[in-house]
Amino acid sequence: MVSNSPGKNVVRLRRAGFSDWIILGIAEFNTVGSQLLGYVITVGLCGDPRFYTMSYAWRRLDVWLLCVVFVNLALAEAAFTIGHYLLHSRKSLLSLHVMHHCCVHASWTTNVLFHPIDLAIEFSGPAISLLLMHFIVWRDPFVLMVTFVIFQIWYALDHDESLKTYHYAHHTHNNSLYAIYINVKGKPRSNLLRDYMRKIVEKDEYALHRAMNKWWLPPPMVADCHDITWLLKAAEHLR
């Protein structure tokens, strides 16, 4: 099944002023960056081939492993929540989070549609907490590998349009859910990004309908949305 969610998101990104080259360039940049980080951790820090065999993983599976992974994920959750909250509540940071929230119809492509500074604010905290716990506290490469794999997979699945997690709903409604693992919302008035997005992305139902079905076409100019001639053509097109 082919999804048209990326095309719908491209429409909103164009309305917010992002060119196709910017959208593609940032998506590629973030993809390469995340793969490099994964390579450094899985090969550089967790390169023991035994870690990636079921027999070794089964021998290591115990209550202690589950507890330390839980601690790592809890710290990552706290760091992510703080960064995400700041991106929604601080006026100086709102513009950085616009690109990601233009993805109202979240999908796997949403995972790479971030302003690079936005990506750094949201994910540097969890990554740093994970590495600090590895080098200072646990000193166990297998724990680092397990936590990192869960970390990566969950962040990817969180935008999946089939699963429709509560983070997917966060994109749909732009609500005040700032956490990534738990469904706990902050105060609605803290979410300044919601009104900020409304000012940027012009609402016009027909333009959205046309662009969603022909997403490769550039959206109409805002001024055209209020032109009676354009509306008559739109009505004729819908017959």
Backbone as a ProteinNet text record, in pm:
[ID]
protein_1_A
[PRIMARY]
MVSNSPGKNVVRLRRAGFSDWIILGIAEFNTVGSQLLGYVITVGLCGDPRFYTMSYAWRRLDVWLLCVVFVNLALAEAAFTIGHYLLHSRKSLLSLHVMHHCCVHASWTTNVLFHPIDLAIEFSGPAISLLLMHFIVWRDPFVLMVTFVIFQIWYALDHDESLKTYHYAHHTHNNSLYAIYINVKGKPRSNLLRDYMRKIVEKDEYALHRAMNKWWLPPPMVADCHDITWLLKAAEHLR
[TERTIARY]
84.9	0	89.2	62.3	140	68.8	142.9	84.1	100.4	-0.4	10.7	34.9	63.2	89.8	210.4	321.7	434.3	396.6	314.2	271.1	187	99.6	17.5	106.4	208.9	298.4	381.9	419.4	494.8	412.9	281.7	193.9	203.8	195	201	340.5	441.8	578.1	597.5	542.1	551.2	477.4	362.6	286.6	361.4	439.5	517.4	643.9	668.1	781	902.7	893.7	1006.9	1006	1116.4	1126.7	1148.9	1124.7	1145.8	1292.2	1384.4	1525.8	1561.7	1503.3	1528.1	1471.8	1350.3	1286.5	1370.8	1409.1	1488.3	1627.2	1690.1	1825.3	1830.9	1735.2	1733.8	1701	1609	1575.7	1698.5	1773.8	1894.1	2001.8	2019	2119	2089.9	1963.7	1926.4	1937.6	1906.7	1918.3	2063.7	2152.7	2295.4	2349	2310.1	2357.5	2315.3	2189.8	2141.1	2209.6	2237.3	2307.4	2451.4	2515.5	2651.9	2656.1	2558.2	2550.7	2530.8	2440.2	2416.3	2541.2	2616.8	2739.9	2842.4	2858.5	2955.9	2922.5	2794.7	2755.2	2760.9	2700.2	2691.2	2824	2907.7	3036.2	3151.3	3155.1	3265.5	3259.8	3138.5	3125.6	3068.2	2993.3	2928.1	2958.4	3085.7	3123.5	3142.3	3122.4	3139.6	3033.1	3072.6	2974.1	2877.8	2918	2830.5	2702	2710.6	2594.8	2476.9	2504.9	2400.9	2357	2376.7	2330.4	2223.6	2125.5	2015.6	2064.9	2164	2211.8	2273.2	2353	2414.3	2308.5	2217.7	2111.9	2027.2	1999.6	1917.5	1990	2122.6	2200.1	2205.5	2205.1	2214.2	2079.5	1973	1839.9	1809.9	1803.9	1769.9	1710.3	1674.9	1610.5	1704.1	1834	1929.5	1934	1939.7	1942.4	1817.2	1702	1576.9	1575.8	1630.5	1630.4	1721	1840.6	1933.1	1885.4	1824.8	1768.4	1652.8	1571.1	1460.4	1512.6	1618.6	1677.7	1726.6	1794.9	1842.9	1728.9	1621.6	1508.3	1435.3	1429.9	1366	1442.2	1574.5	1656	1641.1	1636.8	1617.1	1481.5	1380.5	1246.1	1245	1310.4	1315.3	1385.6	1498.9	1574.6	1496.4	1430.9	1351.7	1234.9	1166.6	1049.3	1086.2	1198.8	1242.8	1270.4	1344.7	1375.8	1252.3	1162.2	1038.8	948.9	942.6	863.7	915	1045.6	1104.1	1071.3	1070.3	1041	895.9	809	667.4	633.3	718.2	678.6	765.8	879.8	968.4	958.9	922	900.3	1023	1139.8	1263.2	1292.7	1225.2	1251.9	1138.7	1025.1	908.4	938.4	1010.9	1035.3	1115.6	1196	1276.6	1190.9	1076	991.9	882.3	875.2	769	779.4	898.7	914.6	858.7	894.6	849.5	697.9	638.9	495.2	412.7	479	405.5	361.4	422.1	385.9	265.7	149.8	27	-9.7	18.1	-6	126.8	157.6	288.4	306.8	428.4	464.6	612.6	668.6	809.9	898.5	856.4	937.9	945.8	847.1	846.3	968.7	1025.7	1142.3	1265	1268.7	1386.6	1353.3	1229.2	1190.4	1195.4	1315.9	1345.2	1441.3	1424.7	1533.1	1650.5	1772.4	1885	1904.4	1878.3	1891.8	1779.9	1660.4	1549	1589.4	1646.2	1689.6	1791.3	1883.5	1985.8	1924.6	1827.5	1764.7	1687.2	1615.4	1532.1	1611.5	1715.5	1779.5	1919.6	1981.9	2114.7	2106.4	2000	1982.4	1972.9	1879.6	1873	2003.3	2067	2191.6	2302.6	2315	2418.9	2394.5	2267.4	2236.9	2270.7	2242.9	2272.8	2423.5	2501.1	2646.4	2710.6	2659.3	2713.4	2689	2568.9	2539.8	2628.3	2659.5	2746	2888.5	2946.6	3087	3112	3013.4	3035.5	2976	2857.9	2786.6	2793	2730.7	2715.3	2842.8	2906.3	3027.2	3005	2890.8	2851.8	2804.6	2886.1	2848	2718.1	2687.7	2563.7	2442.2	2450	2341.8	2324.5	2434.7	2429.4	2363.3	2401.9	2345.7	2195.7	2152.3	2010.1	1928.5	1978.4	1906.8	1899.2	2008.9	2012.2	1916.4	1910.1	1819.1	1673.5	1637.8	1501.7	1473.4	1569.6	1563.7	1531.1	1605.2	1588.5	1456.9	1426.3	1305.4	1180	1176.9	1056.4	1035.1	1140.5	1126.3	1077.6	1117.2	1070.4	923.7	887.7	750.1	651.6	699.5	611.8	542.4	600.6	540.3	465.4	458.3	396.6	246.7	199.2	57.7	-34.3	21.4	-61	-82.9	22.6	10.8	-69.8	-53.4	-125.1	-108.6	14.8	43.7	-2.5	13	-27.9	62.5	185.3	269	218.8	160.4	96.9	-16.8	-95.6	-203.5	-147.9	-29	36	59.3	96	115.5	-18.5	-116.6	-247.6	-311.9	-306.9	-378.1	-286	-154.7	-57.8	-91.8	-106.3	-143.7	-19	-38.8	69.4	133.7	135.7	204.6	352.2	436.8	579	664.5	611.2	686	686.7	770	778.8	734.4	756.5	719.3	586.4	552.6	431.7	330.9	205.2	97.5	53.9	139.6	111.2	125.4	17.5	18	54.3	114.3	141.4	22.2	39.2	-69.3	-89.5	-214	-239	-185.8	-190.7	-146.2	4.6	76.3	221.3	255.2	157.3	182.3	162	262.6	254.6	267.2	320.7	343.8	213.6	108	-19.3	-70	-76.2	-120.8	-18.2	107.2	214.2	200	168	150.9	30.1	-75.3	-195.7	-168.1	-78.3	-45.1	37.7	115.4	206.5	137.9	61.7	0.8	-141.5	-164.5	-296	-395.1	-514.4	-616.9	-709.6	-716.1	-811.3	-844.4	-966.2	-1000.5	-985	-1022.7	-1010.2	-864.5	-785	-643.2	-578.1	-614.7	-560.6	-606.5	-733.3	-787.4	-714.2	-694.3	-628.7	-483	-415.1	-274	-250.9	-344.6	-330.3	-341.2	-423.7	-442.3	-340.6	-286	-180.8	-68.3	-2.8	90	214.8	240.2	359.9	341.2	215.2	189.8	214.6	270.7	288.5	153.7	136.8	8.8	-20.3	-147.5	-181.2	-132.2	-107.2	-67.6	-183	-149.9	-253.2	-353.7	-303	-393.3	-493.6	-449.7	-539.1	-654.4	-632.8	-735.4	-860	-846	-959.7	-1007.3	-958.2	-995.8	-1117.6	-1225.4	-1350.6	-1333.5	-1245.5	-1221.8	-1161.1	-1066.2	-1002.3	-1103	-1194.2	-1293	-1390.7	-1426.9	-1515.6	-1450.1	-1322.1	-1249	-1242.1	-1225.5	-1221.3	-1351.7	-1462.5	-1594.2	-1616.7	-1571.1	-1585.6	-1501	-1383.9	-1295.5	-1356	-1430.2	-1485.6	-1611	-1668.1	-1788.4	-1757.1
-119.1	0	125.1	214.9	337.4	449.6	521	628.8	762.2	846.8	982.6	1086.2	1038.6	1131.8	1221.4	1169	1259.8	1372.4	1341.6	1445.4	1552	1511.7	1607.5	1698.8	1638.9	1718.7	1815.6	1773.2	1861.9	1986.4	1969.9	2084.1	2186.6	2141.3	2233.2	2294	2216.1	2268.3	2380.2	2362.5	2466.7	2591.9	2574.1	2689.6	2765.6	2692	2756	2822.7	2808.1	2877.2	2792.8	2661.1	2573.1	2528.4	2547.5	2502.6	2351.9	2292.7	2148.8	2110.9	2198.6	2170.2	2171.3	2263.8	2269	2144	2106.3	1987.3	1863.3	1843.7	1726	1730.9	1848.2	1860.4	1832	1887.3	1864.8	1719.6	1659.9	1518.6	1430.7	1457.5	1379	1403.7	1529.2	1563.4	1491.3	1493.3	1427.7	1276.4	1220.8	1076.7	1032.3	1103.3	1069	1087.1	1196.5	1222	1114	1071.3	967.9	833.9	805.9	680.7	682.4	797.9	809	788.6	848.4	829.6	681.6	617.1	474.3	391.6	430.2	356.6	371.2	492.6	516.9	433.9	428.2	356.3	205.2	156.7	11.2	-52	19.8	-35.7	10.9	141.5	194.4	158.2	165.2	141.4	4.5	-51.5	-181.3	-278.5	-291	-367.3	-515.8	-564.1	-707.1	-786.1	-875.2	-951	-1033.9	-1072.1	-1152.8	-1079	-945.8	-867.6	-885	-923.1	-927.1	-1069.8	-1159.1	-1297.8	-1324.6	-1405.3	-1436.1	-1513.2	-1599.4	-1680	-1591.9	-1492.9	-1403.2	-1314.9	-1261.6	-1175.9	-1252.5	-1378.2	-1459	-1482.1	-1504.2	-1524.9	-1398.4	-1282.6	-1155.6	-1105.2	-1165.4	-1117.2	-1154.7	-1052.8	-1075.5	-947.4	-951	-836.9	-716.1	-739.4	-628.7	-555.3	-629	-566.6	-482.4	-536.9	-463.9	-335.9	-343.4	-226.1	-115.1	-150.6	-46.2	15.6	-66.1	-11.9	82.2	44.6	131	265	263.2	387.8	474.2	413.1	487.2	553.1	477.6	530.4	639	625.6	727.7	860	852.7	973.8	1036.1	948.9	998.2	1065	1008.1	1066	1204.9	1219.2	1349.2	1452.6	1414.8	1507.8	1546.6	1449.3	1478.8	1570.8	1542.2	1620.4	1766.8	1790.6	1928	2000.4	1935.5	1997.7	2023.4	1926.2	1939.2	2048	2054.9	2159.6	2298.5	2315.8	2446	2485.9	2389.7	2418.8	2460.9	2422.5	2459.7	2584.2	2620	2724.7	2850.1	2845.5	2961.3	3029.5	3155.9	3227.4	3226.4	3231.8	3235.9	3103.8	2996.1	2863.9	2812.6	2881.8	2831.2	2805.8	2899.1	2885.9	2760.3	2711.8	2592.9	2466.8	2468	2347.1	2344.9	2451.7	2461.5	2350.2	2326	2224.4	2090.1	2048.9	1918.4	1914.8	2025.3	2025.7	2059.3	2087.4	2092.1	1951.7	1852.3	1712.3	1675.5	1728	1696.8	1550.6	1497.7	1356.4	1282.7	1251.4	1192.9	1058.6	1033.4	907	884.3	778.5	750.1	863.1	933.4	1044.5	1158.6	1167.1	1272.9	1263.9	1143.9	1124.3	1202.8	1245	1318.6	1462.2	1503.1	1639.7	1727.5	1763.5	1849.2	1958.7	2078	2175	2114.4	2117.9	2055.1	2102.2	2230.6	2278.8	2222.2	2210.3	2145.6	2003.4	1931.8	1793.2	1786.6	1883.1	1886.5	1912.2	2004.1	2037.6	1918.1	1848.4	1737.3	1611.3	1583.6	1452.8	1454.4	1570.8	1573	1538.1	1583.6	1551.8	1402.4	1332.7	1187.2	1116.1	1158.4	1093.3	1114.1	1237	1266.7	1189.4	1183.1	1108.7	960.7	906.5	765.7	739.6	828	809.9	832.3	931.1	954.7	834.9	778.7	661.1	543.9	536.4	426.6	442.4	561.2	580.5	597.4	651	681.6	576	522.8	435.4	287.8	251.9	110.3	47.6	117.6	66.7	-72.3	-86.3	-214.4	-187.7	-221.4	-193.7	-260.7	-375.1	-443.1	-363.4	-306.6	-220.7	-99.7	-40.1	74.2	35.4	-80	-124.7	-149.6	-218.9	-249.7	-121.6	-30.3	95.4	176.3	182.7	261	203.2	72.2	8.8	40.5	26.7	60.9	208	290.7	435.8	470	411.7	440.5	386	262.7	199	270.2	304.9	370	507.2	584.2	716.6	706.1	600.8	579.8	538.3	442.9	392.3	497.4	592	693	778.8	786.5	864.3	776.7	647.1	555.2	580.7	596.7	629.8	510.2	389.6	270.7	248	268.3	248.9	360.2	484.1	600	609.2	623.9	639.6	777.6	802.1	932.8	1044.4	1010.8	1114.1	1146.2	1047.4	1073.2	1174	1156.1	1250.2	1388.6	1391.8	1520.4	1598.1	1529.3	1595.2	1636.5	1551.4	1579.9	1702.1	1710.6	1816.1	1924.7	1904.2	1999.1	2029.7	1922.8	1940	1956.3	1953.5	1981.5	1854.7	1748.3	1625.8	1639.3	1656.8	1679.7	1556.4	1457.7	1334.2	1246.6	1143.5	1054.9	912.6	869	733	724.8	828.7	824.8	928.9	899.6	987.7	1082.2	1179.9	1279.1	1416.9	1493.2	1624.4	1734.6	1839.6	1958.8	2052.7	2171.6	2269	2323.9	2326.2	2374.3	2514.5	2601.2	2739.5	2749.9	2642.5	2644.2	2622.6	2575.8	2540.7	2662.4	2748.3	2866.9	2831.6	2714.1	2675.6	2659.1	2621.8	2596	2720.4	2832.6	2957.4	3008.3	2985.1	3027.4	2956.9	2828.1	2751.4	2800.6	2838.2	2887.6	3014.3	3096	3220.3	3194.3	3086.6	3058.4	2983.8	2881.8	2795.8	2842.4	2904.8	2955.7	2841.2	2857.4	2753.7	2781.5	2690.5	2700.4	2557.5	2513.1	2373.2	2324.7	2408.6	2362.5	2351.4	2451	2446.8	2322.9	2290.9	2173.6	2047.8	2044.2	1928.2	1907.8	2015.1	2004.7	1961.1	2022.3	1992.3	1852.5	1804.3	1669.5	1564.2	1591.7	1496.8	1516.6	1635.8	1663.5	1735.8	1661.7	1725.1	1778.9	1735.2	1783.8	1925.8	1973.5	2109.6	2207.9	2323.9	2423.7	2474.4	2501.9	2551.2	2690.5	2730	2864.4	2969.8	3088.5	3197.8	3232.9	3285.8	3319.4	3418.2	3515.1	3614.8	3550.7	3446.9	3379.8	3309.5	3271.6	3197.5	3282.3	3415.3	3502.7	3571.8	3524	3584	3510.1	3581.6	3519.1	3440.4	3486.5	3414.3	3277.8	3276.8	3150.8	3054.2	3108.7	3023.8	2964.3	3043.3	2991.8	2877.8	2893	2785.6	2661.8	2684.3	2573.3	2495.5	2570.3	2506.6	2425.4	2479	2408.6	2280.9	2288.3	2173	2058.9	2092.9	1991	1923.4	1974.2	1912.2	1775.7
0	0	0	-91.7	-103.6	-28.6	54.7	133.9	61.8	71.4	16.1	125.9	247.9	358.2	332.2	279.5	250.9	155.7	54.6	-38.4	29.2	120	193.6	279.3	337.5	420.2	336.5	216.5	127.5	94.8	78.1	50.8	162.6	285.5	399.5	413.7	385.3	391.3	288.9	169.4	66.5	111.3	174.1	221.7	329.5	405.8	512.7	458.5	327.4	266.1	237.3	258.9	232.8	86.7	18.2	-120.6	-124.5	-241.1	-255.3	-231.8	-272.4	-253	-104.1	-30.1	114.9	182	144.4	203.6	178.2	51.8	15.8	79.5	76	130.5	279.6	353.8	498.7	531.2	455.9	478.3	456.2	350.4	322.4	428.3	467.1	568.5	700	743.1	868.3	858.9	742	722.9	735.4	666	672	814.2	879.3	1015.1	1113.2	1104.7	1196.6	1170.2	1042.7	1010.1	1060.2	1052.3	1103.6	1254.9	1324.5	1469.8	1502.7	1428.9	1449.6	1424.2	1322	1289.7	1401.2	1451.5	1557.9	1681.3	1716.9	1838	1818.5	1708.5	1690.2	1650.1	1576.9	1532.2	1622.1	1650.5	1729.2	1876.3	1935.8	2079.8	2114	2022.5	2048.9	1934.9	1901.8	1783.6	1804	1925.1	1950.6	1873.3	1782.7	1702.1	1785.7	1907.7	1992.2	2028.6	2035.8	2077.4	1982	1860.4	1758.2	1726.7	1822.5	1809.6	1914.3	1879.5	1971.3	2093.4	2076.4	2188.7	2297.9	2256.4	2354.8	2420.2	2339.2	2393.1	2494.4	2465.6	2556.6	2689.5	2683	2806.1	2890.8	2825.2	2897.5	2948.9	2902	2940.6	3085.1	3171.1	3310.8	3368.7	3496.3	3560.4	3562.4	3584.7	3588.9	3455.3	3346	3213.3	3191.1	3226.8	3208.8	3292.9	3413.1	3501.6	3448.1	3403.6	3357.8	3226.2	3140.3	3015.7	3048.4	3147.1	3189.7	3240.9	3319.5	3371.2	3255.6	3159.4	3042.1	2966.1	2944.4	2869.3	2948.1	3080.5	3163.7	3155.4	3158.5	3146.3	3007.3	2905.8	2768.9	2754.8	2820.6	2816	2879	2992.2	3060	2973.4	2913.5	2830.4	2705.5	2642.9	2523.2	2556.9	2666.2	2704.9	2728	2793.1	2818.1	2686.9	2597	2468.7	2385.6	2382.9	2304.9	2363.1	2493.8	2560.3	2523.2	2524.9	2491.8	2347.3	2256.6	2116.5	2095.3	2186.8	2177.5	2257.4	2352.4	2447.5	2444.7	2379.5	2375.5	2240	2240.2	2114.3	2024.9	2084.8	2006.6	1935.2	1978.4	1920.4	1830.7	1828	1754.9	1607.9	1544.7	1401.4	1368	1463.1	1439	1428.6	1493.9	1502	1395.5	1315.4	1214	1111.2	1060	955.9	1001.2	1121.7	1170.3	1187	1232.1	1256.5	1132.7	1022.5	895.7	856.3	916.7	892.6	979.8	941.3	1014.6	995.9	876.8	846.6	864.7	989.8	1020.2	950.3	907.9	844.9	869.7	812.4	835.5	784.5	680.2	629.8	730.3	820.3	921.7	1012.2	1024	1110.2	1065.6	939.8	891.8	852.3	870.9	836.8	961.7	998.6	1113.1	1068.5	1120	1111.4	1189.3	1135.7	1205.3	1349.2	1376.9	1515.4	1602.3	1545.7	1615	1652.5	1556.8	1580	1692.7	1694.1	1798.7	1935.8	1942.2	2070.4	2126	2039.8	2085.9	2118.6	2040.3	2052.4	2110.7	2122	2182.8	2331	2397.7	2539.5	2564.3	2497	2514.1	2477.1	2367.5	2325.4	2427.6	2479.1	2578.2	2707.1	2749.9	2873.2	2856.9	2738.2	2712.2	2715.8	2652.7	2648.9	2786.1	2861.9	2996.1	3087.3	3078.9	3160.7	3121.1	2992.3	2946	2997.7	2981.9	3015.7	3165.6	3239.1	3380.5	3473.7	3437.6	3531.3	3490.6	3378	3344.3	3287.7	3195.6	3129.3	3070.7	3005.9	2946.8	2803.6	2703.5	2564.5	2521.9	2579.2	2541	2587.5	2706.5	2757.3	2666	2625.1	2533.8	2402.5	2348	2220.4	2231	2335	2352	2367.3	2450.1	2471	2342.5	2270.2	2146	2042.1	2031.2	1934.5	1969.1	2096.8	2139.8	2113.1	2148.5	2128.9	1983.2	1890	1748.4	1692.6	1727.1	1672.5	1721.4	1850.1	1902	1839.7	1824.7	1764.2	1620.1	1550.4	1413.2	1412.4	1497.2	1500.3	1549.2	1628.5	1686.5	1581.3	1460.3	1352.9	1253.3	1280.3	1184.8	1172.4	1048.9	1028.2	1045.7	1048	1071	1220.3	1298.9	1443.5	1509.5	1458.6	1514.1	1666.2	1709.8	1852.4	1900	2029.8	2081.6	2030.7	1988.3	1926.8	1785.3	1719.5	1589.8	1608.2	1714.6	1744.7	1778.7	1836.5	1865.7	1736.4	1631	1501.5	1440.7	1451.9	1392.7	1455.6	1587.7	1660.6	1717	1705.5	1761	1907.3	1985.6	2126.1	2214.2	2343.6	2438	2493.2	2414.8	2454.8	2416.3	2515.1	2487.9	2512	2581.1	2607	2482.3	2482	2366.3	2399.2	2524.4	2561.7	2635.6	2708.7	2790.7	2741.6	2764.8	2717.3	2828.9	2858.4	2962.1	2899.1	2897.9	2832.4	2931.1	2876.8	2954.8	2951.1	3004.3	3004.2	2862.5	2814.1	2676.6	2650.1	2750.4	2727.2	2705	2737.4	2714.4	2567.4	2490.1	2350.1	2258.9	2251.9	2166.4	2018.9	1990.7	1850.8	1773.9	1842.8	1773.8	1702.1	1771.1	1708.1	1607.9	1636.8	1545.4	1410.6	1414	1290.1	1212.1	1282	1214.2	1135	1184.5	1115.4	990.5	992.6	882.2	769	802.4	700.6	674.1	559.5	522.6	509	563.5	554.8	436.8	346.4	236.9	195.1	218.7	201.3	57.4	-39.8	-177.7	-218.6	-181.1	-216.2	-155.9	-32.7	31.7	-41.3	-80.9	-152.2	-284.7	-359.3	-488.1	-472.2	-377.1	-359.6	-303.7	-221.3	-167.4	-278	-376.8	-484.9	-596.9	-606	-703.6	-630.5	-539.8	-448.3	-517.5	-642	-710	-763.6	-766.9	-812.2	-698.7	-726.4	-620	-573.2	-444.6	-393.9	-445.6	-453.6	-500.4	-402.3	-451.7	-363.9	-271.1	-154.9	-57.1	-115.1	-190.6	-248.4	-342.8	-415	-508.8	-438.4	-312.9	-240.4	-216.4	-229.4	-203.8	-332	-444	-572.1	-627.7	-663.8	-706.7	-836.2	-925.6	-1050.8	-1022.7	-931.9	-896.2	-834.1	-751.3	-687.6	-789	-891.2	-995.6	-1073.2	-1099.2	-1166.3	-1078.1	-947.4	-855.2	-853	-851.8	-851.7	-979.1	-1090.6	-1217.8	-1217.9	-1159.2	-1154.1	-1072.3	-968.7	-879.5	-934.8	-1042.8	-1099.5	-1161.5
[MASK]
+++++++++++++++++++++++++++++++++++++++++++++++++++++++++++++++++++++++++++++++++++++++++++++++++++++++++++++++++++++++++++++++++++++++++++++++++++++++++++++++++++++++++++++++++++++++++++++++++++++++++++++++++++++++++++++++++++++++++++++++

